[in-house]
Tab-separated table of C-alpha atoms in Angstrom:
chain	number	residue	atom	x	y	z
R	50	UNK	CA	8.110	-25.166	-21.586
R	51	UNK	CA	6.755	-26.994	-18.581
R	52	UNK	CA	4.270	-29.791	-18.944
R	53	UNK	CA	1.123	-27.798	-19.561
R	54	UNK	CA	-1.077	-30.712	-18.512
R	55	UNK	CA	0.138	-30.372	-14.948
R	56	UNK	CA	-0.774	-26.708	-14.770
R	57	UNK	CA	-3.530	-26.201	-12.201
R	58	UNK	CA	-5.738	-23.170	-11.645
R	59	UNK	CA	-4.150	-22.851	-8.228
R	60	UNK	CA	-0.675	-22.548	-9.797
R	61	UNK	CA	-1.899	-19.858	-12.167
R	62	UNK	CA	-3.456	-17.965	-9.269
R	63	UNK	CA	-0.196	-18.181	-7.298
R	64	UNK	CA	1.715	-16.841	-10.289
R	65	UNK	CA	-0.855	-14.094	-10.902
R	66	UNK	CA	-0.640	-13.037	-7.260
R	67	UNK	CA	3.136	-12.807	-7.397
R	68	UNK	CA	2.947	-10.787	-10.627
R	69	UNK	CA	0.382	-8.420	-9.123
R	70	UNK	CA	2.616	-8.058	-6.090
R	71	UNK	CA	5.645	-7.286	-8.232
R	72	UNK	CA	4.172	-4.976	-10.878
R	73	UNK	CA	0.917	-3.690	-9.338
R	74	UNK	CA	-2.520	-4.123	-10.917
R	75	UNK	CA	-2.037	-1.588	-13.727
R	76	UNK	CA	1.223	-2.950	-15.051
R	77	UNK	CA	0.481	-6.673	-14.714
R	78	UNK	CA	-0.381	-8.623	-17.832
R	79	UNK	CA	-1.361	-12.179	-18.681
R	80	UNK	CA	1.936	-12.444	-20.577
R	81	UNK	CA	3.808	-11.743	-17.315
R	82	UNK	CA	1.866	-14.519	-15.602
R	83	UNK	CA	2.611	-16.925	-18.473
R	84	UNK	CA	6.303	-16.003	-18.284
R	85	UNK	CA	6.488	-16.855	-14.557
R	86	UNK	CA	5.025	-20.283	-15.336
R	87	UNK	CA	7.031	-20.786	-18.535
R	88	UNK	CA	3.896	-21.410	-20.573
R	89	UNK	CA	2.298	-19.547	-23.479
R	90	UNK	CA	-0.296	-16.888	-22.692
R	91	UNK	CA	-2.753	-18.997	-24.694
R	92	UNK	CA	-2.463	-21.636	-21.986
R	93	UNK	CA	-3.467	-19.127	-19.331
R	94	UNK	CA	-6.402	-17.961	-21.437
R	95	UNK	CA	-7.647	-21.557	-21.642
R	96	UNK	CA	-8.126	-21.450	-17.852
R	97	UNK	CA	-9.067	-17.768	-17.480
R	98	UNK	CA	-10.674	-16.211	-20.565
R	99	UNK	CA	-9.517	-12.643	-19.781
R	100	UNK	CA	-7.176	-10.636	-17.611
R	101	UNK	CA	-10.207	-9.301	-15.723
R	102	UNK	CA	-11.443	-12.825	-14.973
R	103	UNK	CA	-7.994	-13.847	-13.752
R	104	UNK	CA	-7.703	-10.820	-11.512
R	105	UNK	CA	-11.199	-11.413	-10.109
R	106	UNK	CA	-10.219	-15.034	-9.380
R	107	UNK	CA	-7.120	-13.904	-7.460
R	108	UNK	CA	-9.249	-11.489	-5.464
R	109	UNK	CA	-11.875	-14.117	-4.798
R	110	UNK	CA	-9.261	-16.485	-3.427
R	111	UNK	CA	-7.910	-13.764	-1.146
R	112	UNK	CA	-11.417	-13.034	0.138
R	113	UNK	CA	-11.871	-16.738	0.908
R	114	UNK	CA	-8.794	-16.591	3.086
R	115	UNK	CA	-10.817	-14.148	5.157
R	116	UNK	CA	-14.233	-15.812	5.029
R	117	UNK	CA	-13.297	-19.509	5.403
R	118	UNK	CA	-11.979	-19.320	8.994
R	119	UNK	CA	-15.106	-17.332	9.902
R	120	UNK	CA	-17.332	-20.111	8.568
R	121	UNK	CA	-15.731	-22.401	11.138
R	122	UNK	CA	-16.658	-19.969	13.911
R	123	UNK	CA	-20.224	-19.719	12.600
R	124	UNK	CA	-20.550	-23.508	12.807
R	125	UNK	CA	-18.948	-23.917	16.221
R	126	UNK	CA	-20.936	-25.567	18.965
R	127	UNK	CA	-20.588	-24.582	22.611
R	128	UNK	CA	-20.407	-21.131	24.139
R	129	UNK	CA	-23.190	-18.571	23.989
R	130	UNK	CA	-24.513	-16.908	20.835
R	131	UNK	CA	-23.311	-13.552	22.150
R	132	UNK	CA	-19.779	-14.926	22.557
R	133	UNK	CA	-19.808	-16.576	19.131
R	134	UNK	CA	-21.024	-13.416	17.395
R	135	UNK	CA	-18.441	-11.266	19.136
R	136	UNK	CA	-15.715	-13.764	18.263
R	137	UNK	CA	-16.814	-13.788	14.632
R	138	UNK	CA	-16.600	-10.001	14.360
R	139	UNK	CA	-13.341	-9.873	16.303
R	140	UNK	CA	-11.649	-12.388	13.992
R	141	UNK	CA	-12.972	-10.570	10.917
R	142	UNK	CA	-11.602	-7.221	12.056
R	143	UNK	CA	-8.321	-8.719	13.245
R	144	UNK	CA	-7.702	-10.470	9.952
R	145	UNK	CA	-8.461	-7.279	8.007
R	146	UNK	CA	-6.179	-5.334	10.327
R	147	UNK	CA	-3.418	-7.929	9.958
R	148	UNK	CA	-3.557	-7.701	6.164
R	149	UNK	CA	-3.657	-3.905	6.269
R	150	UNK	CA	-0.663	-3.670	8.608
R	151	UNK	CA	1.545	-6.546	7.465
R	152	UNK	CA	1.071	-6.164	3.733
R	153	UNK	CA	-0.279	-2.647	3.160
R	154	UNK	CA	0.548	-2.580	-0.569
R	155	UNK	CA	-1.278	-5.817	-1.294
R	156	UNK	CA	-4.141	-4.686	0.921
R	157	UNK	CA	-4.461	-1.429	-1.016
R	158	UNK	CA	-4.256	-3.316	-4.295
R	159	UNK	CA	-6.872	-5.863	-3.325
R	160	UNK	CA	-9.090	-3.079	-2.054
R	161	UNK	CA	-8.848	-1.293	-5.398
R	162	UNK	CA	-9.371	-4.499	-7.377
R	163	UNK	CA	-12.280	-5.487	-5.163
R	164	UNK	CA	-14.020	-2.184	-5.820
R	165	UNK	CA	-13.614	-2.815	-9.558
R	166	UNK	CA	-15.034	-6.316	-9.396
R	167	UNK	CA	-18.417	-5.514	-7.885
R	168	UNK	CA	-19.731	-9.081	-8.295
R	169	UNK	CA	-16.874	-10.557	-6.321
R	170	UNK	CA	-17.265	-8.136	-3.441
R	171	UNK	CA	-21.027	-8.517	-3.263
R	172	UNK	CA	-20.681	-12.321	-3.195
R	173	UNK	CA	-18.138	-11.947	-0.393
R	174	UNK	CA	-20.418	-9.648	1.600
R	175	UNK	CA	-23.400	-11.972	1.055
R	176	UNK	CA	-21.297	-14.890	2.231
R	177	UNK	CA	-20.245	-13.055	5.404
R	178	UNK	CA	-23.789	-11.907	6.149
R	179	UNK	CA	-25.151	-15.421	5.737
R	180	UNK	CA	-22.563	-16.671	8.239
R	181	UNK	CA	-23.771	-14.084	10.756
R	182	UNK	CA	-27.385	-15.008	9.946
R	183	UNK	CA	-26.546	-18.639	10.690
R	184	UNK	CA	-25.340	-17.698	14.188
R	185	UNK	CA	-28.271	-15.345	14.746
R	186	UNK	CA	-30.844	-17.922	13.633
R	187	UNK	CA	-29.519	-20.452	16.088
R	188	UNK	CA	-29.484	-17.781	18.824
R	189	UNK	CA	-33.134	-16.946	18.199
R	190	UNK	CA	-34.134	-20.640	18.256
R	191	UNK	CA	-32.312	-21.112	21.543
R	192	UNK	CA	-34.029	-18.072	23.027
R	193	UNK	CA	-30.755	-16.183	23.483
R	194	UNK	CA	-31.662	-13.472	20.991
R	195	UNK	CA	-34.865	-11.525	20.441
R	196	UNK	CA	-37.125	-12.924	17.734
R	197	UNK	CA	-36.619	-11.360	14.317
R	198	UNK	CA	-35.506	-12.035	10.751
R	199	UNK	CA	-31.970	-13.469	10.957
R	200	UNK	CA	-30.943	-12.116	7.526
R	201	UNK	CA	-32.108	-8.590	8.328
R	202	UNK	CA	-30.494	-8.615	11.773
R	203	UNK	CA	-27.275	-10.043	10.330
R	204	UNK	CA	-27.104	-7.359	7.647
R	205	UNK	CA	-27.712	-4.629	10.220
R	206	UNK	CA	-24.940	-5.980	12.471
R	207	UNK	CA	-22.554	-6.219	9.543
R	208	UNK	CA	-23.246	-2.643	8.438
R	209	UNK	CA	-22.982	-1.280	11.966
R	210	UNK	CA	-19.533	-2.895	12.339
R	211	UNK	CA	-18.233	-1.449	9.041
R	212	UNK	CA	-15.771	0.807	10.889
R	213	UNK	CA	-13.819	-2.292	11.957
R	214	UNK	CA	-14.055	-4.334	8.740
R	215	UNK	CA	-14.574	-2.179	5.690
R	216	UNK	CA	-11.241	-1.451	3.974
R	217	UNK	CA	-12.284	2.180	3.452
R	218	UNK	CA	-11.774	2.601	7.209
R	219	UNK	CA	-8.302	1.049	7.245
R	220	UNK	CA	-6.717	4.481	7.730
R	221	UNK	CA	-8.569	4.707	11.061
R	222	UNK	CA	-7.390	1.328	12.367
R	223	UNK	CA	-4.210	2.791	13.823
R	224	UNK	CA	-6.212	4.890	16.280
R	225	UNK	CA	-5.361	3.960	19.859
R	226	UNK	CA	-9.060	3.796	20.681
R	227	UNK	CA	-9.763	0.971	18.200
R	228	UNK	CA	-10.153	-1.817	20.782
R	229	UNK	CA	-12.212	0.357	23.075
R	230	UNK	CA	-14.423	1.451	20.172
R	231	UNK	CA	-14.932	-2.164	19.138
R	232	UNK	CA	-16.083	-2.999	22.652
R	233	UNK	CA	-18.462	-0.075	22.967
R	234	UNK	CA	-20.049	-0.480	19.523
R	235	UNK	CA	-20.359	-4.213	20.037
R	236	UNK	CA	-21.785	-3.603	23.524
R	237	UNK	CA	-24.588	-1.472	22.066
R	238	UNK	CA	-25.358	-3.961	19.318
R	239	UNK	CA	-25.511	-7.038	21.510
R	240	UNK	CA	-27.730	-5.154	23.965
R	241	UNK	CA	-30.016	-4.456	21.014
R	242	UNK	CA	-30.457	-8.083	19.983
R	243	UNK	CA	-30.147	-10.060	23.244
R	244	UNK	CA	-33.347	-11.567	24.582
R	245	UNK	CA	-34.144	-9.752	27.811
G	58	UNK	CA	-8.051	47.054	-7.248
G	59	UNK	CA	-11.037	46.911	-4.943
G	60	UNK	CA	-10.983	48.591	-1.585
G	61	UNK	CA	-8.947	46.097	0.370
G	62	UNK	CA	-10.341	47.371	3.668
G	63	UNK	CA	-13.739	45.986	2.743
G	64	UNK	CA	-12.366	42.523	2.056
G	65	UNK	CA	-13.792	40.076	4.590
G	66	UNK	CA	-12.673	36.534	5.371
G	67	UNK	CA	-16.040	35.366	4.128
G	68	UNK	CA	-15.425	36.957	0.713
G	69	UNK	CA	-12.028	35.275	0.465
G	70	UNK	CA	-13.585	31.917	1.373
G	71	UNK	CA	-16.285	32.406	-1.292
G	72	UNK	CA	-13.626	33.177	-3.872
G	73	UNK	CA	-11.457	30.262	-2.753
G	74	UNK	CA	-14.425	27.917	-3.024
G	75	UNK	CA	-15.213	29.062	-6.551
G	76	UNK	CA	-11.552	28.677	-7.549
G	77	UNK	CA	-11.420	25.172	-6.080
G	78	UNK	CA	-14.614	24.346	-7.921
G	79	UNK	CA	-13.212	25.633	-11.207
G	80	UNK	CA	-9.644	24.302	-11.117
G	81	UNK	CA	-9.749	21.464	-8.579
G	82	UNK	CA	-7.574	21.309	-5.438
G	83	UNK	CA	-4.313	20.518	-7.221
G	84	UNK	CA	-4.429	23.344	-9.725
G	85	UNK	CA	-5.824	26.084	-7.483
G	86	UNK	CA	-3.456	28.723	-6.182
G	87	UNK	CA	-3.670	31.722	-3.880
G	88	UNK	CA	-2.884	33.878	-6.931
G	89	UNK	CA	-6.082	32.567	-8.585
G	90	UNK	CA	-8.081	33.519	-5.510
G	91	UNK	CA	-6.507	36.990	-5.458
G	92	UNK	CA	-7.333	37.434	-9.150
G	93	UNK	CA	-11.032	36.618	-8.585
G	94	UNK	CA	-11.134	39.329	-5.899
G	95	UNK	CA	-8.940	41.790	-7.843
G	96	UNK	CA	-6.510	42.080	-4.942
G	97	UNK	CA	-2.837	41.194	-4.557
G	98	UNK	CA	-1.980	37.734	-3.265
G	99	UNK	CA	-0.231	39.502	-0.360
G	100	UNK	CA	-3.650	40.687	0.753
G	101	UNK	CA	-4.925	37.114	0.874
G	102	UNK	CA	-1.865	36.036	2.834
G	103	UNK	CA	-2.602	38.724	5.435
G	104	UNK	CA	-5.846	36.858	6.189
G	105	UNK	CA	-4.662	33.288	5.535
G	106	UNK	CA	-0.912	32.693	6.017
G	107	UNK	CA	-0.709	29.780	3.564
G	108	UNK	CA	-2.588	27.969	0.830
G	109	UNK	CA	-3.037	25.034	3.205
G	110	UNK	CA	-4.605	27.263	5.876
G	111	UNK	CA	-6.945	28.788	3.300
G	112	UNK	CA	-8.012	25.385	2.009
G	113	UNK	CA	-8.576	24.120	5.543
G	114	UNK	CA	-10.735	27.185	6.245
G	115	UNK	CA	-12.875	26.508	3.167
G	116	UNK	CA	-13.304	22.891	4.286
G	117	UNK	CA	-14.121	23.949	7.825
G	118	UNK	CA	-16.859	26.253	6.579
G	119	UNK	CA	-18.322	23.451	4.471
G	120	UNK	CA	-18.323	21.105	7.462
G	121	UNK	CA	-20.161	23.747	9.481
G	122	UNK	CA	-22.893	23.750	6.871
G	123	UNK	CA	-23.388	20.139	7.893
G	124	UNK	CA	-22.953	20.419	11.662
G	125	UNK	CA	-24.816	23.700	12.397
G	126	UNK	CA	-28.328	22.470	11.471
G	127	UNK	CA	-27.650	19.363	13.572
G	128	UNK	CA	-26.833	21.486	16.608
G	129	UNK	CA	-30.354	22.909	16.362
G	130	UNK	CA	-31.778	19.362	16.457
G	131	UNK	CA	-29.600	18.476	19.445
G	132	UNK	CA	-30.989	21.475	21.353
G	133	UNK	CA	-34.645	20.946	20.412
G	134	UNK	CA	-37.177	20.489	23.179
G	135	UNK	CA	-40.225	18.270	22.811
G	136	UNK	CA	-40.464	14.794	21.355
G	137	UNK	CA	-38.719	11.746	22.764
G	138	UNK	CA	-34.974	11.202	22.947
G	139	UNK	CA	-35.329	8.251	20.578
G	140	UNK	CA	-37.064	10.459	18.009
G	141	UNK	CA	-34.510	13.259	18.401
G	142	UNK	CA	-31.548	10.898	17.992
G	143	UNK	CA	-33.052	9.260	14.937
G	144	UNK	CA	-33.828	12.657	13.438
G	145	UNK	CA	-30.260	13.831	14.085
G	146	UNK	CA	-28.769	10.826	12.269
G	147	UNK	CA	-31.314	11.027	9.467
G	148	UNK	CA	-30.535	14.692	8.767
G	149	UNK	CA	-26.793	13.993	8.895
G	150	UNK	CA	-27.031	11.164	6.372
G	151	UNK	CA	-29.467	13.062	4.164
G	152	UNK	CA	-27.260	16.136	4.002
G	153	UNK	CA	-24.203	14.001	3.161
G	154	UNK	CA	-26.214	12.176	0.509
G	155	UNK	CA	-27.496	15.453	-0.944
G	156	UNK	CA	-23.952	16.803	-1.286
G	157	UNK	CA	-22.712	13.530	-2.774
G	158	UNK	CA	-25.514	13.376	-5.349
G	159	UNK	CA	-26.038	17.039	-6.238
G	160	UNK	CA	-22.436	18.087	-6.329
G	161	UNK	CA	-20.329	14.923	-6.654
G	162	UNK	CA	-17.169	16.716	-7.795
G	163	UNK	CA	-17.164	19.106	-4.868
G	164	UNK	CA	-18.017	16.256	-2.526
G	165	UNK	CA	-15.066	14.224	-3.809
G	166	UNK	CA	-12.817	17.251	-3.516
G	167	UNK	CA	-13.900	18.086	0.019
G	168	UNK	CA	-13.518	14.451	0.980
G	169	UNK	CA	-9.950	14.425	-0.308
G	170	UNK	CA	-9.116	17.767	1.314
G	171	UNK	CA	-10.727	16.681	4.572
G	172	UNK	CA	-8.568	13.580	4.713
G	173	UNK	CA	-5.513	15.793	4.229
G	174	UNK	CA	-6.478	18.180	6.985
G	175	UNK	CA	-6.714	15.720	9.836
G	176	UNK	CA	-7.204	18.459	12.467
G	177	UNK	CA	-10.232	19.852	10.691
G	178	UNK	CA	-11.902	16.468	10.340
G	179	UNK	CA	-11.222	15.427	13.921
G	180	UNK	CA	-12.676	18.729	15.192
G	181	UNK	CA	-15.731	18.099	13.022
G	182	UNK	CA	-16.150	14.552	14.320
G	183	UNK	CA	-15.692	15.717	17.939
G	184	UNK	CA	-18.304	18.397	17.369
G	185	UNK	CA	-20.801	15.878	15.971
G	186	UNK	CA	-20.168	13.376	18.764
G	187	UNK	CA	-20.643	16.046	21.429
G	188	UNK	CA	-24.002	16.925	19.858
G	189	UNK	CA	-25.072	13.286	20.119
G	190	UNK	CA	-23.744	13.170	23.686
G	191	UNK	CA	-25.881	16.194	24.513
G	192	UNK	CA	-29.029	14.355	23.369
G	193	UNK	CA	-27.956	11.132	25.091
G	194	UNK	CA	-27.174	12.876	28.371
G	195	UNK	CA	-30.620	14.440	28.480
G	196	UNK	CA	-32.179	11.074	27.602
G	197	UNK	CA	-30.390	9.368	30.485
G	198	UNK	CA	-31.451	12.102	32.936
G	199	UNK	CA	-35.060	11.761	31.816
G	200	UNK	CA	-34.904	7.985	32.236
G	201	UNK	CA	-35.503	7.316	28.529
G	202	UNK	CA	-32.076	5.773	27.979
G	203	UNK	CA	-30.089	3.270	30.006
G	204	UNK	CA	-27.551	4.797	32.371
G	205	UNK	CA	-24.054	5.095	30.889
G	206	UNK	CA	-21.353	7.528	29.852
G	207	UNK	CA	-22.934	9.868	27.288
G	208	UNK	CA	-19.643	10.524	25.454
G	209	UNK	CA	-18.847	6.815	25.098
G	210	UNK	CA	-22.380	5.956	23.997
G	211	UNK	CA	-22.408	8.866	21.537
G	212	UNK	CA	-19.099	7.794	20.006
G	213	UNK	CA	-20.338	4.208	19.663
G	214	UNK	CA	-23.542	5.362	17.939
G	215	UNK	CA	-21.583	7.613	15.598
G	216	UNK	CA	-19.182	4.817	14.626
G	217	UNK	CA	-21.983	2.285	14.153
G	218	UNK	CA	-23.754	4.688	11.768
G	219	UNK	CA	-20.616	5.299	9.659
G	220	UNK	CA	-22.126	3.475	6.677
G	221	UNK	CA	-24.656	6.303	6.318
G	222	UNK	CA	-22.403	9.277	7.051
G	223	UNK	CA	-18.774	8.576	6.320
G	224	UNK	CA	-17.835	9.827	2.838
G	225	UNK	CA	-15.847	6.635	2.199
G	226	UNK	CA	-19.220	4.886	1.942
G	227	UNK	CA	-20.683	7.369	-0.555
G	228	UNK	CA	-20.346	4.829	-3.371
G	229	UNK	CA	-22.796	2.603	-1.465
G	230	UNK	CA	-25.449	5.306	-0.998
G	231	UNK	CA	-27.090	4.558	-4.329
G	232	UNK	CA	-28.066	1.073	-3.156
G	233	UNK	CA	-31.834	0.663	-3.193
G	234	UNK	CA	-31.692	-0.821	0.310
G	235	UNK	CA	-30.234	2.347	1.889
G	236	UNK	CA	-33.422	3.478	3.663
G	237	UNK	CA	-34.216	-0.025	4.840
G	238	UNK	CA	-30.640	-0.494	6.093
G	239	UNK	CA	-30.817	2.804	7.967
G	240	UNK	CA	-33.983	1.636	9.698
G	241	UNK	CA	-32.652	-1.771	10.656
G	242	UNK	CA	-29.277	-0.527	11.915
G	243	UNK	CA	-30.946	2.288	13.819
G	244	UNK	CA	-33.509	-0.163	15.179
G	245	UNK	CA	-30.741	-2.318	16.681
G	246	UNK	CA	-28.916	0.655	18.153
G	247	UNK	CA	-31.917	2.270	19.787
G	248	UNK	CA	-32.911	-1.115	21.250
G	249	UNK	CA	-29.423	-1.252	22.724
G	250	UNK	CA	-29.618	2.083	24.546
G	251	UNK	CA	-33.310	2.491	25.423
G	252	UNK	CA	-34.224	2.082	29.055
G	253	UNK	CA	-36.309	-1.062	29.345
């Protein structure tokens, strides 16, 4: 047995991710995760009270890998609001696409797990929408966007861009028109919110 | 045996739909369809050369039940372009929602079958987009919409409204914010295309 004191949540999440990758979500157990770490399953349960909680934590961490870099864009100074918003959506869709293409099995698994853990996904969506709202709010203050409620506008933008971000559309991301479609949908949306 | 001369394609499609409804797509066979109609399966094959062709035809007919009423809206005279476009999208999302709520098993089945029969779905999508383009083109000519390429604008609108129409989003249609979200997304889009 390893020194259980040194066991961090991060290490358990790494092990859980590798187990999920190896066995898939249905066949993974807390015992498998404990085995990878050479600890008892009781030790894992002390950090994560159930398999469902552990799986949700793995998913949450994965979703942060998507949302954290976007937070940086939302906070960026310089450039126009229109450019910053477009960049935000472009990076979101590119990171989803990268996951879907480079690691399709994990992407499918996370998508399935995410649908199961409704709280985790709704927190993720709320987090993304509040990042957009942050950009929009600044844009309104600076007179670059039409006046309006930033949260409502942000939610509308997010929903309208679902084709490029929502994992349910991943099967459409191989279409050759994807880039063109991004530009034309984004073109409509920015026209709709820009101050004239 | 019934008089096979009197057997129409429509009757076979009705029977195929009832068989699909009863047994599900995986367990339905052409023999089952023939049995419902009291004909030989050879008779069915004379009209539909394979089970896949028959299933695609059933799906196609279902999709027409969605697209035909929309064609009438696209051709309507009177009212503004903005009103007609909104009405078109509202009826589309309402008919999808009605199918998803009133007949969830059939909706799930059609969704699965539709994904399998890529030709059928892409014809359906092209048909819907050309209806939107028809409204948009008229709107541009009448000076109600900004100048642009009707087909490109129509495709962008269709993609941006996916949340309300695409069956992959059906699980989100029970959200209490659905009507509000429709209004705010549509509000952005119409702002983006209206002539100022």
